[in-house]
Coordinates of C-alpha atoms in Angstrom, one line a residue:
Chain A
X1 CA -25.5 -31.1 -14.1
X2 CA -22.9 -28.6 -15.0
X3 CA -20.1 -31.2 -15.3
X4 CA -20.0 -30.6 -19.0
X5 CA -18.6 -27.2 -18.7
X6 CA -16.5 -27.7 -21.7
X7 CA -19.5 -28.5 -23.7
X8 CA -21.2 -25.2 -23.0
X9 CA -20.9 -22.7 -25.7
X10 CA -19.5 -19.2 -25.0
X11 CA -22.9 -17.7 -24.3
X12 CA -24.0 -20.4 -21.9
X13 CA -20.7 -20.3 -20.1
X14 CA -21.0 -16.5 -19.7
X15 CA -24.6 -16.8 -18.4
X16 CA -23.5 -19.4 -15.9
X17 CA -20.7 -17.2 -14.7
X18 CA -23.0 -14.2 -14.4
X19 CA -25.3 -16.3 -12.2
X20 CA -22.4 -16.7 -9.9
X21 CA -21.8 -13.0 -9.9
X22 CA -18.6 -13.1 -11.9
X23 CA -17.5 -10.0 -13.7
X24 CA -17.3 -11.8 -17.1
X25 CA -15.2 -10.4 -19.9
X26 CA -15.2 -11.6 -23.4
X27 CA -14.9 -15.3 -23.8
X28 CA -12.1 -15.6 -26.3
X29 CA -9.7 -18.4 -27.2
X30 CA -7.3 -17.3 -24.5
X31 CA -9.8 -16.5 -21.8
X32 CA -12.2 -19.4 -22.2
X33 CA -10.1 -21.9 -20.4
X34 CA -9.8 -19.8 -17.4
X35 CA -13.5 -19.0 -17.2
X36 CA -14.2 -22.7 -17.4
X37 CA -11.9 -23.3 -14.5
X38 CA -13.5 -20.5 -12.6
X39 CA -16.9 -21.9 -13.2
X40 CA -15.7 -25.3 -12.1
X41 CA -14.4 -23.9 -8.9
X42 CA -17.5 -22.0 -8.1
X43 CA -19.7 -25.0 -8.7
X44 CA -17.5 -27.2 -6.6
X45 CA -17.3 -24.8 -3.7
X46 CA -20.8 -23.3 -3.8
X47 CA -23.1 -25.4 -5.9
X48 CA -25.5 -22.5 -5.3
X49 CA -25.7 -20.1 -8.2
X50 CA -26.6 -17.1 -6.1
X51 CA -25.0 -13.8 -6.7
X52 CA -21.9 -14.3 -4.6
X53 CA -20.1 -11.0 -4.4
X54 CA -16.6 -11.6 -5.7
X55 CA -15.8 -8.0 -6.2
X56 CA -12.7 -8.0 -4.0
X57 CA -11.4 -4.8 -5.5
X58 CA -14.5 -2.8 -4.7
X59 CA -14.6 -4.2 -1.2
X60 CA -11.1 -3.1 -0.6
X61 CA -11.9 0.3 -2.0
X62 CA -14.9 0.6 0.2
X63 CA -12.9 -0.3 3.2
X64 CA -10.3 2.3 2.4
X65 CA -12.9 4.9 1.9
X66 CA -14.6 4.0 5.2
X67 CA -11.3 4.1 7.0
X68 CA -10.6 7.6 5.7
X69 CA -14.0 8.8 6.7
X70 CA -13.8 7.2 10.1
X71 CA -10.5 8.7 10.6
X72 CA -11.8 12.2 10.2
X73 CA -14.4 11.5 12.8
X74 CA -11.9 9.9 15.2
X75 CA -10.3 13.3 15.8
X76 CA -13.2 14.4 18.0
X77 CA -13.3 11.1 19.9
X78 CA -11.4 11.2 23.1
X79 CA -8.7 8.5 23.2
X80 CA -9.2 5.7 25.6
X81 CA -5.5 4.7 25.6
X82 CA -3.5 5.6 28.7
X83 CA -1.0 8.4 27.9
X84 CA 0.2 9.2 31.4
X85 CA 3.3 11.2 30.6
X86 CA 1.8 13.6 28.1
X87 CA -0.9 16.0 29.0
X88 CA -3.9 17.1 26.9
X89 CA -3.5 17.1 23.1
X90 CA -5.8 14.2 22.1
X91 CA -3.7 13.3 19.1
X92 CA -5.1 11.6 16.1
X93 CA -2.8 8.6 16.3
X94 CA -4.5 7.2 19.3
X95 CA -7.3 5.4 17.4
X96 CA -4.7 3.2 15.9
X97 CA -5.8 0.0 17.7
X98 CA -9.3 0.5 16.5
X99 CA -8.3 0.6 12.9
X100 CA -7.0 -2.0 10.6
X101 CA -3.4 -2.0 9.7
X102 CA -3.9 0.0 6.5
X103 CA -4.7 3.3 8.1
X104 CA -2.1 2.9 10.9
X105 CA 0.6 2.9 8.3
X106 CA 0.6 6.6 7.8
X107 CA 0.8 7.1 11.5
X108 CA 3.4 4.6 12.3
X109 CA 6.2 6.9 11.3
X110 CA 4.7 9.5 13.5
X111 CA 4.4 7.2 16.5
X112 CA 8.0 6.3 16.6
X113 CA 9.3 9.8 17.1
X114 CA 6.9 10.1 20.0
X115 CA 8.3 7.1 21.8
X116 CA 11.7 8.7 21.4
X117 CA 10.7 11.7 23.3
X118 CA 10.7 10.0 26.7
X119 CA 14.4 10.0 26.5
X120 CA 14.4 13.7 26.4
X121 CA 13.6 14.3 30.1
X122 CA 17.0 12.8 30.9
X123 CA 18.5 16.1 29.7
X124 CA 17.1 18.2 32.4
X125 CA 18.7 21.3 31.0
X126 CA 16.2 21.3 28.1
X127 CA 13.1 23.2 29.0
X128 CA 9.9 21.3 29.0
X129 CA 8.6 23.6 26.4
X130 CA 10.4 21.7 23.7
X131 CA 8.3 18.7 24.4
X132 CA 5.2 20.7 23.7
X133 CA 6.7 22.2 20.6
X134 CA 7.6 18.8 19.5
X135 CA 4.0 17.8 20.1
X136 CA 2.7 20.6 18.0
X137 CA 5.0 19.8 15.3
X138 CA 3.9 16.3 15.2
X139 CA 0.3 17.3 14.9
X140 CA 0.6 19.5 11.9
X141 CA 2.4 17.1 9.7
X142 CA 0.0 14.4 10.7
X143 CA -2.9 16.4 9.6
X144 CA -1.4 17.1 6.3
X145 CA -0.5 13.5 5.9
X146 CA -4.1 12.6 6.5
X147 CA -5.4 14.9 3.9
X148 CA -2.8 14.3 1.3
X149 CA -2.6 10.6 1.9
X150 CA 1.2 10.8 1.4
X151 CA 2.0 10.2 5.0
X152 CA 5.0 8.0 4.4
X153 CA 7.2 10.6 3.0
X154 CA 6.4 13.2 5.6
X155 CA 7.0 10.7 8.4
X156 CA 10.5 10.1 7.1
X157 CA 11.3 13.8 7.2
X158 CA 9.9 14.0 10.7
X159 CA 12.2 11.2 11.8
X160 CA 15.1 12.9 10.3
X161 CA 14.2 16.1 12.1
X162 CA 14.0 14.4 15.4
X163 CA 17.2 12.6 14.8
X164 CA 19.0 15.8 14.0
X165 CA 17.6 17.6 17.0
X166 CA 18.6 14.8 19.4
X167 CA 22.0 14.7 17.9
X168 CA 22.4 18.4 18.3
X169 CA 21.3 18.2 21.9
X170 CA 23.8 15.4 22.6
X171 CA 26.5 17.5 21.0
X172 CA 25.6 20.3 23.3
X173 CA 25.8 18.1 26.3
X174 CA 29.1 16.6 25.3
X175 CA 30.6 20.0 24.6
X176 CA 29.4 21.3 27.8
X177 CA 30.8 18.4 29.8
X178 CA 34.3 18.9 28.5
X179 CA 36.0 20.9 31.3
X180 CA 38.9 22.2 29.1
X181 CA 36.6 23.4 26.4
X182 CA 35.4 27.0 26.4
X183 CA 31.8 27.5 26.6
X184 CA 31.3 28.3 23.0
X185 CA 27.6 27.6 22.7
X186 CA 25.5 30.4 24.0
X187 CA 22.5 28.1 24.5
X188 CA 24.0 26.0 27.3
X189 CA 24.1 27.0 30.9
X190 CA 27.4 27.8 32.6
X191 CA 29.0 25.6 35.2
X192 CA 26.8 22.7 34.4
X193 CA 29.3 19.9 34.4
Chain B
X1 CA 8.4 4.0 1.3
X2 CA 6.9 1.8 -1.4
X3 CA 7.5 -1.9 -1.9
X4 CA 7.5 -1.7 -5.7
X5 CA 10.7 -2.3 -7.6
X6 CA 12.6 0.1 -9.9
X7 CA 11.2 -1.9 -12.9
X8 CA 7.7 -1.3 -11.7
X9 CA 8.3 2.4 -11.3
X10 CA 9.9 2.7 -14.7
X11 CA 7.1 0.9 -16.4
X12 CA 4.3 2.9 -14.8
X13 CA 6.0 6.3 -15.3
X14 CA 5.3 6.5 -19.0
X15 CA 3.1 5.0 -21.8
X16 CA 4.3 1.6 -22.6
X17 CA 4.4 2.0 -26.4
X18 CA 6.3 -0.9 -28.0
X19 CA 8.1 -2.0 -24.9
X20 CA 8.9 -5.7 -24.8
X21 CA 7.2 -8.0 -22.2
X22 CA 10.4 -8.2 -20.3
X23 CA 9.9 -4.6 -19.2
X24 CA 6.9 -5.6 -17.1
X25 CA 7.6 -6.0 -13.5
X26 CA 7.9 -9.6 -12.5
X27 CA 8.7 -10.7 -16.0
X28 CA 12.3 -11.6 -16.6
X29 CA 14.1 -13.4 -19.5
X30 CA 12.6 -16.8 -18.7
X31 CA 9.0 -15.7 -18.3
X32 CA 9.4 -13.3 -21.1
X33 CA 10.5 -16.0 -23.4
X34 CA 7.5 -18.1 -22.6
X35 CA 5.2 -15.2 -23.2
X36 CA 6.8 -14.6 -26.6
X37 CA 6.3 -18.2 -27.5
X38 CA 2.7 -17.9 -26.7
X39 CA 2.5 -14.9 -29.0
X40 CA 2.7 -12.2 -26.3
X41 CA 5.8 -10.5 -27.6
X42 CA 5.0 -7.0 -26.5
X43 CA 3.8 -5.5 -23.2
X44 CA 0.7 -4.2 -24.8
X45 CA -0.4 -7.6 -25.8
X46 CA -0.2 -8.7 -22.2
X47 CA -2.1 -5.5 -21.4
X48 CA -4.7 -6.7 -23.8
X49 CA -5.1 -10.0 -22.0
X50 CA -5.4 -8.2 -18.7
X51 CA -8.1 -5.9 -20.1
X52 CA -10.0 -8.8 -21.7
X53 CA -10.2 -10.4 -18.3
X54 CA -11.8 -7.1 -17.3
X55 CA -8.9 -6.4 -15.1
X56 CA -9.8 -9.4 -12.9
X57 CA -6.9 -10.1 -10.6
X58 CA -7.6 -13.8 -10.0
X59 CA -8.1 -14.6 -13.7
X60 CA -5.1 -12.7 -14.9
X61 CA -2.8 -14.2 -12.3
X62 CA -4.0 -17.6 -13.2
X63 CA -3.5 -17.0 -16.8
X64 CA 0.0 -15.8 -16.2
X65 CA 0.8 -18.8 -14.1
X66 CA -0.6 -21.1 -16.7
X67 CA 1.2 -19.5 -19.6
X68 CA 4.5 -18.9 -18.0
X69 CA 4.7 -20.8 -14.7
X70 CA 5.1 -17.6 -12.8
X71 CA 5.2 -17.8 -9.0
X72 CA 3.0 -15.8 -6.7
X73 CA 5.5 -12.9 -6.4
X74 CA 5.9 -12.7 -10.1
X75 CA 2.2 -12.8 -10.6
X76 CA 1.7 -10.1 -8.1
X77 CA 4.4 -7.9 -9.5
X78 CA 3.1 -8.2 -13.1
X79 CA -0.5 -7.6 -12.1
X80 CA 0.3 -4.7 -9.9
X81 CA 2.4 -3.2 -12.6
X82 CA -0.4 -3.4 -15.2
X83 CA -3.0 -2.2 -12.7
X84 CA -1.1 0.9 -11.8
X85 CA -0.2 1.6 -15.4
X86 CA -3.9 1.4 -16.3
X87 CA -4.8 3.7 -13.4
X88 CA -2.4 6.2 -14.8
X89 CA -2.9 6.1 -18.5
X90 CA -6.0 4.2 -19.4

């Protein structure tokens, strides 16, 4: 049997490894030991020298490519997820649960600002149009993120933008609520304490 | 945001030239010393080993563990560093 792995010469060791589908490099003084170990593991676990695909890297690459391709198609698919508050705009991020975690990563930073928007209706002074504009703004950066693949950086800027806009709105409200202060800000409505 | 260290970023940002092994991500003084004892005194020699393994992740990590006693994180850091360097420059 192949218990005498150490007795195999380099060529035989290489051939055995190829039988198991291993991507064998040169058998040198530093690599031989590890190829022997690998062959030992394969024989112990499989015992069947069929071409077992060990190409983990290529599998991962294929998965990533497929995810990107599927993602392009997912735009046209109507989302099944319930989105009661927000009308129309079948946004791309909805197919998140169908996809593995890898593709959801570029969209996570986009999802978070959306959950922040429900707090906006508390400020009834703000016209509902801002929600739509907010929506539109979330769509565009998402598309660019999808194409460029650098969604992480854009998501951070988006978060920052929302944070600043919310902070600004809070500031407006606070300023407006102060009875002694003059109504300096032209955007707010008068007598709205 | 990436999860790679500053050391990783520094290493993959330029050709490695004659950088010592301790410049590799995951390789500090202790592991670096062990690599040097084994004859791998420069980063390019470790790169050579990585390439001889045909860039195989499992084999390289096992070699690193065997040679230096590196733990999983150190193995991952070093492998990832070399992999990305090769993607950029090789």
